[in-house]
Amino acid sequence: MSAKNKTAGEKAHSSKPQPDACRLVRMGNDLRRLLLFHQQVGIGAYPMVEGLEKITLRTRRSRPSSPPLPLPARKKVKKPVTAQKVSGASSSGTNVKAVKEIFQNIADCVQCSLSEGVPLGLPVRFPHKVSLMIIGDYCLDTSKEQAACFFGMAEDKMLAKMISALGLKQEDVYITNCIKCCCSDGIIPGDEQLQKCRPYLAREIAAVKPAVICAMGDLSAKAVLDTTEPVVRLRGTFRRYRYYEEHPVEVMVTFHPRFLLAHEEMKRATWNDLQQIQKRFLMSKVNTSTPGQ
């Protein structure tokens, strides 16, 4: 190659746009967040051919929920759980006496490390007949807050908007968690804590006798349906749960408010799930706007 041609080649090469380091870093961060989101919604692998949208996610058949395990003998006595403005209910509605006993057992429970924290408080009000029971995963430790909450302060604000959009008041809905003790910030309960709390949840559902259950989040879905399938594969379809193999109740799985705060693009899917509950069980006029926006 002549010197002239070599100089022309070098000029042509230098004229090509060079990669922007900042742009590459941003692209890497965006890709990392996208992969993390896919992992959370249950996408664990990608095909090596085109047509990803044609891939059908397979679902495993849920096993029937196992009967609740017997509660251990009390080893530690905590202060009794009290509540204000608790009204009674007939045998055809909420069994308030049974719910009180369950929460007293929870206050006395020492089965896992979470028992050293704050147990969930007894609901302040009991609807006579519960049309909707919402089951979340766990409550963040609210000992430093002025008022107790269900999931967390920000999560509860979004939950209140969801309930209002369904045409309900918060006191008309029974809200609880599958993990029965509050968790300090940064502590995420796992299978061990869930298995200890499942008998309490089964007894609670049996005492409340809801018309329908909305299970929010992977942990709640696992507790109610005894499945490891992620929310993205379970949501959108009513599923059957039988507490004590006696009274059937329909379950709609959807995303937890904590997840929606980080992924606002999933609010529309969650609202569609709530609308199915409203149309089938609540039979009241709802708003047409997406809650939480």
GROMACS .gro file of C-alpha atoms in nm:
model
  293
    1MET     CA    1   0.000   0.000   0.000
    2SER     CA    2   0.138   0.338  -0.096
    3ALA     CA    3   0.191   0.613   0.156
    4LYS     CA    4  -0.093   0.808  -0.007
    5ASN     CA    5  -0.339   0.521   0.022
    6LYS     CA    6  -0.228   0.454   0.380
    7THR     CA    7  -0.289   0.816   0.477
    8ALA     CA    8  -0.635   0.808   0.315
    9GLY     CA    9  -0.722   0.487   0.504
   10GLU     CA   10  -0.617   0.638   0.835
   11LYS     CA   11  -0.833   0.945   0.770
   12ALA     CA   12  -1.133   0.729   0.681
   13HIS     CA   13  -1.086   0.524   0.996
   14SER     CA   14  -1.051   0.830   1.218
   15SER     CA   15  -1.370   0.980   1.070
   16LYS     CA   16  -1.584   0.696   1.212
   17PRO     CA   17  -1.778   0.797   1.527
   18GLN     CA   18  -1.608   0.678   1.842
   19PRO     CA   19  -1.818   0.513   2.120
   20ASP     CA   20  -1.927   0.747   2.397
   21ALA     CA   21  -1.817   0.604   2.733
   22CYS     CA   22  -2.104   0.772   2.920
   23ARG     CA   23  -2.355   0.636   2.669
   24LEU     CA   24  -2.219   0.284   2.712
   25VAL     CA   25  -2.248   0.313   3.089
   26ARG     CA   26  -2.610   0.430   3.059
   27MET     CA   27  -2.690   0.147   2.819
   28GLY     CA   28  -2.535  -0.101   3.060
   29ASN     CA   29  -2.739   0.032   3.352
   30ASP     CA   30  -3.060   0.026   3.145
   31LEU     CA   31  -2.990  -0.332   3.039
   32ARG     CA   32  -2.922  -0.434   3.400
   33ARG     CA   33  -3.253  -0.285   3.517
   34LEU     CA   34  -3.439  -0.455   3.232
   35LEU     CA   35  -3.290  -0.795   3.314
   36LEU     CA   36  -3.372  -0.750   3.682
   37PHE     CA   37  -3.731  -0.663   3.593
   38HIS     CA   38  -3.761  -0.970   3.368
   39GLN     CA   39  -3.628  -1.186   3.651
   40GLN     CA   40  -3.887  -1.048   3.893
   41VAL     CA   41  -4.177  -1.116   3.657
   42GLY     CA   42  -4.064  -1.473   3.589
   43ILE     CA   43  -3.866  -1.451   3.261
   44GLY     CA   44  -3.561  -1.665   3.322
   45ALA     CA   45  -3.441  -1.749   2.969
   46TYR     CA   46  -3.456  -1.608   2.615
   47PRO     CA   47  -3.485  -1.815   2.295
   48MET     CA   48  -3.208  -1.802   2.034
   49VAL     CA   49  -3.461  -1.751   1.754
   50GLU     CA   50  -3.690  -1.465   1.659
   51GLY     CA   51  -4.048  -1.447   1.783
   52LEU     CA   52  -4.012  -1.401   2.157
   53GLU     CA   53  -4.370  -1.277   2.177
   54LYS     CA   54  -4.491  -1.617   2.052
   55ILE     CA   55  -4.334  -1.804   2.341
   56THR     CA   56  -4.602  -1.937   2.574
   57LEU     CA   57  -4.515  -1.946   2.941
   58ARG     CA   58  -4.591  -2.285   3.085
   59THR     CA   59  -4.758  -2.307   3.418
   60ARG     CA   60  -4.733  -2.592   3.659
   61ARG     CA   61  -5.043  -2.729   3.816
   62SER     CA   62  -5.083  -2.596   4.167
   63ARG     CA   63  -5.093  -2.851   4.443
   64PRO     CA   64  -5.382  -2.835   4.686
   65SER     CA   65  -5.293  -2.638   4.994
   66SER     CA   66  -5.189  -2.858   5.283
   67PRO     CA   67  -5.392  -2.854   5.606
   68PRO     CA   68  -5.258  -2.619   5.873
   69LEU     CA   69  -5.001  -2.755   6.113
   70PRO     CA   70  -5.081  -2.765   6.485
   71LEU     CA   71  -4.959  -2.466   6.679
   72PRO     CA   72  -4.678  -2.521   6.931
   73ALA     CA   73  -4.721  -2.479   7.302
   74ARG     CA   74  -4.681  -2.126   7.426
   75LYS     CA   75  -4.332  -2.056   7.555
   76LYS     CA   76  -4.336  -1.682   7.576
   77VAL     CA   77  -4.612  -1.455   7.696
   78LYS     CA   78  -4.646  -1.111   7.545
   79LYS     CA   79  -4.891  -0.836   7.626
   80PRO     CA   80  -5.246  -0.913   7.516
   81VAL     CA   81  -5.353  -0.768   7.185
   82THR     CA   82  -5.627  -0.510   7.219
   83ALA     CA   83  -5.840  -0.321   6.970
   84GLN     CA   84  -6.095  -0.045   6.970
   85LYS     CA   85  -6.441  -0.034   6.815
   86VAL     CA   86  -6.455  -0.408   6.745
   87SER     CA   87  -6.805  -0.514   6.658
   88GLY     CA   88  -6.934  -0.870   6.668
   89ALA     CA   89  -7.067  -1.075   6.380
   90SER     CA   90  -7.310  -1.360   6.338
   91SER     CA   91  -7.207  -1.716   6.257
   92SER     CA   92  -7.271  -1.650   5.887
   93GLY     CA   93  -7.022  -1.362   5.882
   94THR     CA   94  -6.686  -1.283   6.037
   95ASN     CA   95  -6.614  -1.484   6.350
   96VAL     CA   96  -6.468  -1.202   6.558
   97LYS     CA   97  -6.399  -1.424   6.858
   98ALA     CA   98  -6.193  -1.663   6.645
   99VAL     CA   99  -5.996  -1.376   6.488
  100LYS     CA  100  -5.916  -1.235   6.833
  101GLU     CA  101  -5.789  -1.575   6.945
  102ILE     CA  102  -5.571  -1.606   6.634
  103PHE     CA  103  -5.407  -1.270   6.693
  104GLN     CA  104  -5.348  -1.356   7.058
  105ASN     CA  105  -5.173  -1.675   6.942
  106ILE     CA  106  -4.964  -1.464   6.706
  107ALA     CA  107  -4.864  -1.233   6.990
  108ASP     CA  108  -4.752  -1.537   7.193
  109CYS     CA  109  -4.572  -1.709   6.903
  110VAL     CA  110  -4.194  -1.764   6.927
  111GLN     CA  111  -4.145  -2.002   6.633
  112CYS     CA  112  -3.894  -1.790   6.439
  113SER     CA  113  -3.661  -1.493   6.470
  114LEU     CA  114  -3.929  -1.249   6.358
  115SER     CA  115  -4.117  -1.312   6.683
  116GLU     CA  116  -3.867  -1.081   6.855
  117GLY     CA  117  -4.018  -0.794   6.659
  118VAL     CA  118  -4.363  -0.638   6.661
  119PRO     CA  119  -4.657  -0.872   6.583
  120LEU     CA  120  -4.938  -0.756   6.358
  121GLY     CA  121  -5.208  -0.570   6.548
  122LEU     CA  122  -5.567  -0.684   6.566
  123PRO     CA  123  -5.788  -0.507   6.307
  124VAL     CA  124  -5.965  -0.204   6.448
  125ARG     CA  125  -6.291  -0.284   6.267
  126PHE     CA  126  -6.451  -0.604   6.141
  127PRO     CA  127  -6.693  -0.595   5.848
  128HIS     CA  128  -7.001  -0.809   5.919
  129LYS     CA  129  -6.950  -0.993   5.591
  130VAL     CA  130  -6.620  -0.956   5.409
  131SER     CA  131  -6.661  -0.924   5.033
  132LEU     CA  132  -6.289  -0.871   4.972
  133MET     CA  133  -5.993  -0.998   5.171
  134ILE     CA  134  -5.654  -0.858   5.068
  135ILE     CA  135  -5.349  -1.062   5.168
  136GLY     CA  136  -5.007  -0.902   5.132
  137ASP     CA  137  -4.662  -1.034   5.212
  138TYR     CA  138  -4.524  -0.855   5.518
  139CYS     CA  139  -4.535  -0.523   5.698
  140LEU     CA  140  -4.229  -0.309   5.750
  141ASP     CA  141  -4.154  -0.229   6.113
  142THR     CA  142  -4.374   0.067   6.206
  143SER     CA  143  -4.264   0.101   6.569
  144LYS     CA  144  -4.113   0.442   6.490
  145GLU     CA  145  -4.417   0.561   6.294
  146GLN     CA  146  -4.704   0.752   6.448
  147ALA     CA  147  -4.964   0.516   6.303
  148ALA     CA  148  -4.958   0.147   6.222
  149CYS     CA  149  -4.979   0.038   5.860
  150PHE     CA  150  -5.044  -0.280   5.660
  151PHE     CA  151  -4.751  -0.300   5.415
  152GLY     CA  152  -4.560   0.027   5.456
  153MET     CA  153  -4.645   0.395   5.452
  154ALA     CA  154  -4.602   0.449   5.076
  155GLU     CA  155  -4.751   0.110   4.991
  156ASP     CA  156  -5.060   0.179   5.202
  157LYS     CA  157  -5.129   0.504   5.017
  158MET     CA  158  -5.138   0.316   4.688
  159LEU     CA  159  -5.351   0.040   4.844
  160ALA     CA  160  -5.603   0.300   4.964
  161LYS     CA  161  -5.634   0.431   4.607
  162MET     CA  162  -5.696   0.079   4.477
  163ILE     CA  163  -5.972   0.018   4.732
  164SER     CA  164  -6.133   0.355   4.659
  165ALA     CA  165  -6.129   0.286   4.285
  166LEU     CA  166  -6.325  -0.035   4.351
  167GLY     CA  167  -6.600   0.170   4.513
  168LEU     CA  168  -6.517   0.044   4.862
  169LYS     CA  169  -6.409   0.201   5.187
  170GLN     CA  170  -6.102   0.072   5.367
  171GLU     CA  171  -6.310  -0.039   5.665
  172ASP     CA  172  -6.517  -0.260   5.429
  173VAL     CA  173  -6.211  -0.463   5.330
  174TYR     CA  174  -6.024  -0.709   5.551
  175ILE     CA  175  -5.648  -0.659   5.503
  176THR     CA  176  -5.381  -0.888   5.643
  177ASN     CA  177  -5.037  -1.034   5.564
  178CYS     CA  178  -4.913  -1.390   5.525
  179ILE     CA  179  -4.614  -1.302   5.748
  180LYS     CA  180  -4.758  -1.222   6.088
  181CYS     CA  181  -4.477  -1.017   6.243
  182CYS     CA  182  -4.340  -0.687   6.119
  183CYS     CA  183  -4.002  -0.692   5.948
  184SER     CA  184  -3.727  -0.439   6.001
  185ASP     CA  185  -3.617  -0.251   5.693
  186GLY     CA  186  -3.377  -0.467   5.491
  187ILE     CA  187  -3.504  -0.800   5.630
  188ILE     CA  188  -3.696  -1.007   5.375
  189PRO     CA  189  -3.874  -1.316   5.516
  190GLY     CA  190  -3.837  -1.647   5.337
  191ASP     CA  191  -3.984  -1.996   5.328
  192GLU     CA  192  -3.897  -2.071   5.691
  193GLN     CA  193  -4.098  -1.779   5.823
  194LEU     CA  194  -4.378  -1.843   5.573
  195GLN     CA  195  -4.426  -2.204   5.682
  196LYS     CA  196  -4.450  -2.096   6.046
  197CYS     CA  197  -4.716  -1.837   5.964
  198ARG     CA  198  -4.930  -2.034   5.718
  199PRO     CA  199  -5.141  -2.208   5.987
  200TYR     CA  200  -5.235  -1.868   6.131
  201LEU     CA  201  -5.335  -1.742   5.786
  202ALA     CA  202  -5.546  -2.053   5.715
  203ARG     CA  203  -5.733  -2.007   6.044
  204GLU     CA  204  -5.777  -1.637   5.972
  205ILE     CA  205  -5.931  -1.700   5.630
  206ALA     CA  206  -6.165  -1.958   5.780
  207ALA     CA  207  -6.277  -1.712   6.048
  208VAL     CA  208  -6.325  -1.420   5.807
  209LYS     CA  209  -6.504  -1.622   5.533
  210PRO     CA  210  -6.439  -1.375   5.249
  211ALA     CA  211  -6.625  -1.387   4.919
  212VAL     CA  212  -6.298  -1.341   4.729
  213ILE     CA  213  -5.928  -1.310   4.812
  214CYS     CA  214  -5.678  -1.080   4.642
  215ALA     CA  215  -5.327  -1.217   4.702
  216MET     CA  216  -5.069  -0.945   4.640
  217GLY     CA  217  -4.713  -1.054   4.566
  218ASP     CA  218  -4.520  -1.378   4.521
  219LEU     CA  219  -4.504  -1.462   4.893
  220SER     CA  220  -4.878  -1.417   4.941
  221ALA     CA  221  -4.956  -1.628   4.634
  222LYS     CA  222  -4.730  -1.903   4.765
  223ALA     CA  223  -4.900  -1.896   5.106
  224VAL     CA  224  -5.253  -1.909   4.966
  225LEU     CA  225  -5.210  -2.136   4.661
  226ASP     CA  226  -4.905  -2.340   4.769
  227THR     CA  227  -4.721  -2.271   4.446
  228THR     CA  228  -4.382  -2.134   4.346
  229GLU     CA  229  -4.512  -1.980   4.022
  230PRO     CA  230  -4.445  -1.604   3.995
  231VAL     CA  231  -4.723  -1.348   3.996
  232VAL     CA  232  -4.688  -1.284   3.622
  233ARG     CA  233  -4.800  -1.643   3.551
  234LEU     CA  234  -5.075  -1.655   3.813
  235ARG     CA  235  -5.243  -1.317   3.771
  236GLY     CA  236  -5.546  -1.251   3.554
  237THR     CA  237  -5.728  -1.576   3.636
  238PHE     CA  238  -5.937  -1.676   3.936
  239ARG     CA  239  -5.802  -1.978   4.123
  240ARG     CA  240  -5.960  -2.192   4.392
  241TYR     CA  241  -5.848  -2.217   4.753
  242ARG     CA  242  -6.023  -2.428   5.015
  243TYR     CA  243  -5.946  -2.349   5.374
  244TYR     CA  244  -5.980  -2.664   5.583
  245GLU     CA  245  -6.115  -2.833   5.267
  246GLU     CA  246  -6.461  -2.703   5.360
  247HIS     CA  247  -6.548  -2.359   5.227
  248PRO     CA  248  -6.431  -2.271   4.874
  249VAL     CA  249  -6.315  -1.919   4.791
  250GLU     CA  250  -6.182  -1.767   4.469
  251VAL     CA  251  -5.835  -1.610   4.462
  252MET     CA  252  -5.705  -1.342   4.227
  253VAL     CA  253  -5.326  -1.297   4.236
  254THR     CA  254  -5.183  -0.959   4.141
  255PHE     CA  255  -4.876  -0.742   4.196
  256HIS     CA  256  -4.793  -0.598   4.537
  257PRO     CA  257  -4.798  -0.217   4.583
  258ARG     CA  258  -4.430  -0.239   4.681
  259PHE     CA  259  -4.354  -0.384   4.338
  260LEU     CA  260  -4.573  -0.125   4.163
  261LEU     CA  261  -4.383   0.161   4.325
  262ALA     CA  262  -4.069   0.039   4.149
  263HIS     CA  263  -4.243  -0.065   3.823
  264GLU     CA  264  -4.523   0.176   3.744
  265GLU     CA  265  -4.571   0.019   3.400
  266MET     CA  266  -4.742  -0.278   3.571
  267LYS     CA  267  -5.019  -0.067   3.726
  268ARG     CA  268  -5.248  -0.122   3.426
  269ALA     CA  269  -5.221  -0.500   3.457
  270THR     CA  270  -5.294  -0.477   3.831
  271TRP     CA  271  -5.597  -0.258   3.767
  272ASN     CA  272  -5.728  -0.515   3.517
  273ASP     CA  273  -5.702  -0.783   3.789
  274LEU     CA  274  -5.892  -0.564   4.035
  275GLN     CA  275  -6.161  -0.496   3.778
  276GLN     CA  276  -6.220  -0.869   3.741
  277ILE     CA  277  -6.276  -0.890   4.116
  278GLN     CA  278  -6.514  -0.595   4.103
  279LYS     CA  279  -6.721  -0.724   3.811
  280ARG     CA  280  -6.756  -1.075   3.949
  281PHE     CA  281  -6.797  -1.016   4.324
  282LEU     CA  282  -6.848  -0.653   4.417
  283MET     CA  283  -7.107  -0.548   4.157
  284SER     CA  284  -7.064  -0.175   4.213
  285LYS     CA  285  -6.969   0.108   3.981
  286VAL     CA  286  -6.596   0.175   3.965
  287ASN     CA  287  -6.380   0.449   3.827
  288THR     CA  288  -6.234   0.407   3.480
  289SER     CA  289  -5.896   0.557   3.565
  290THR     CA  290  -5.599   0.356   3.680
  291PRO     CA  291  -5.547   0.390   4.058
  292GLY     CA  292  -5.213   0.504   4.195
  293GLN     CA  293  -5.133   0.746   3.914
   0.00000   0.00000   0.00000
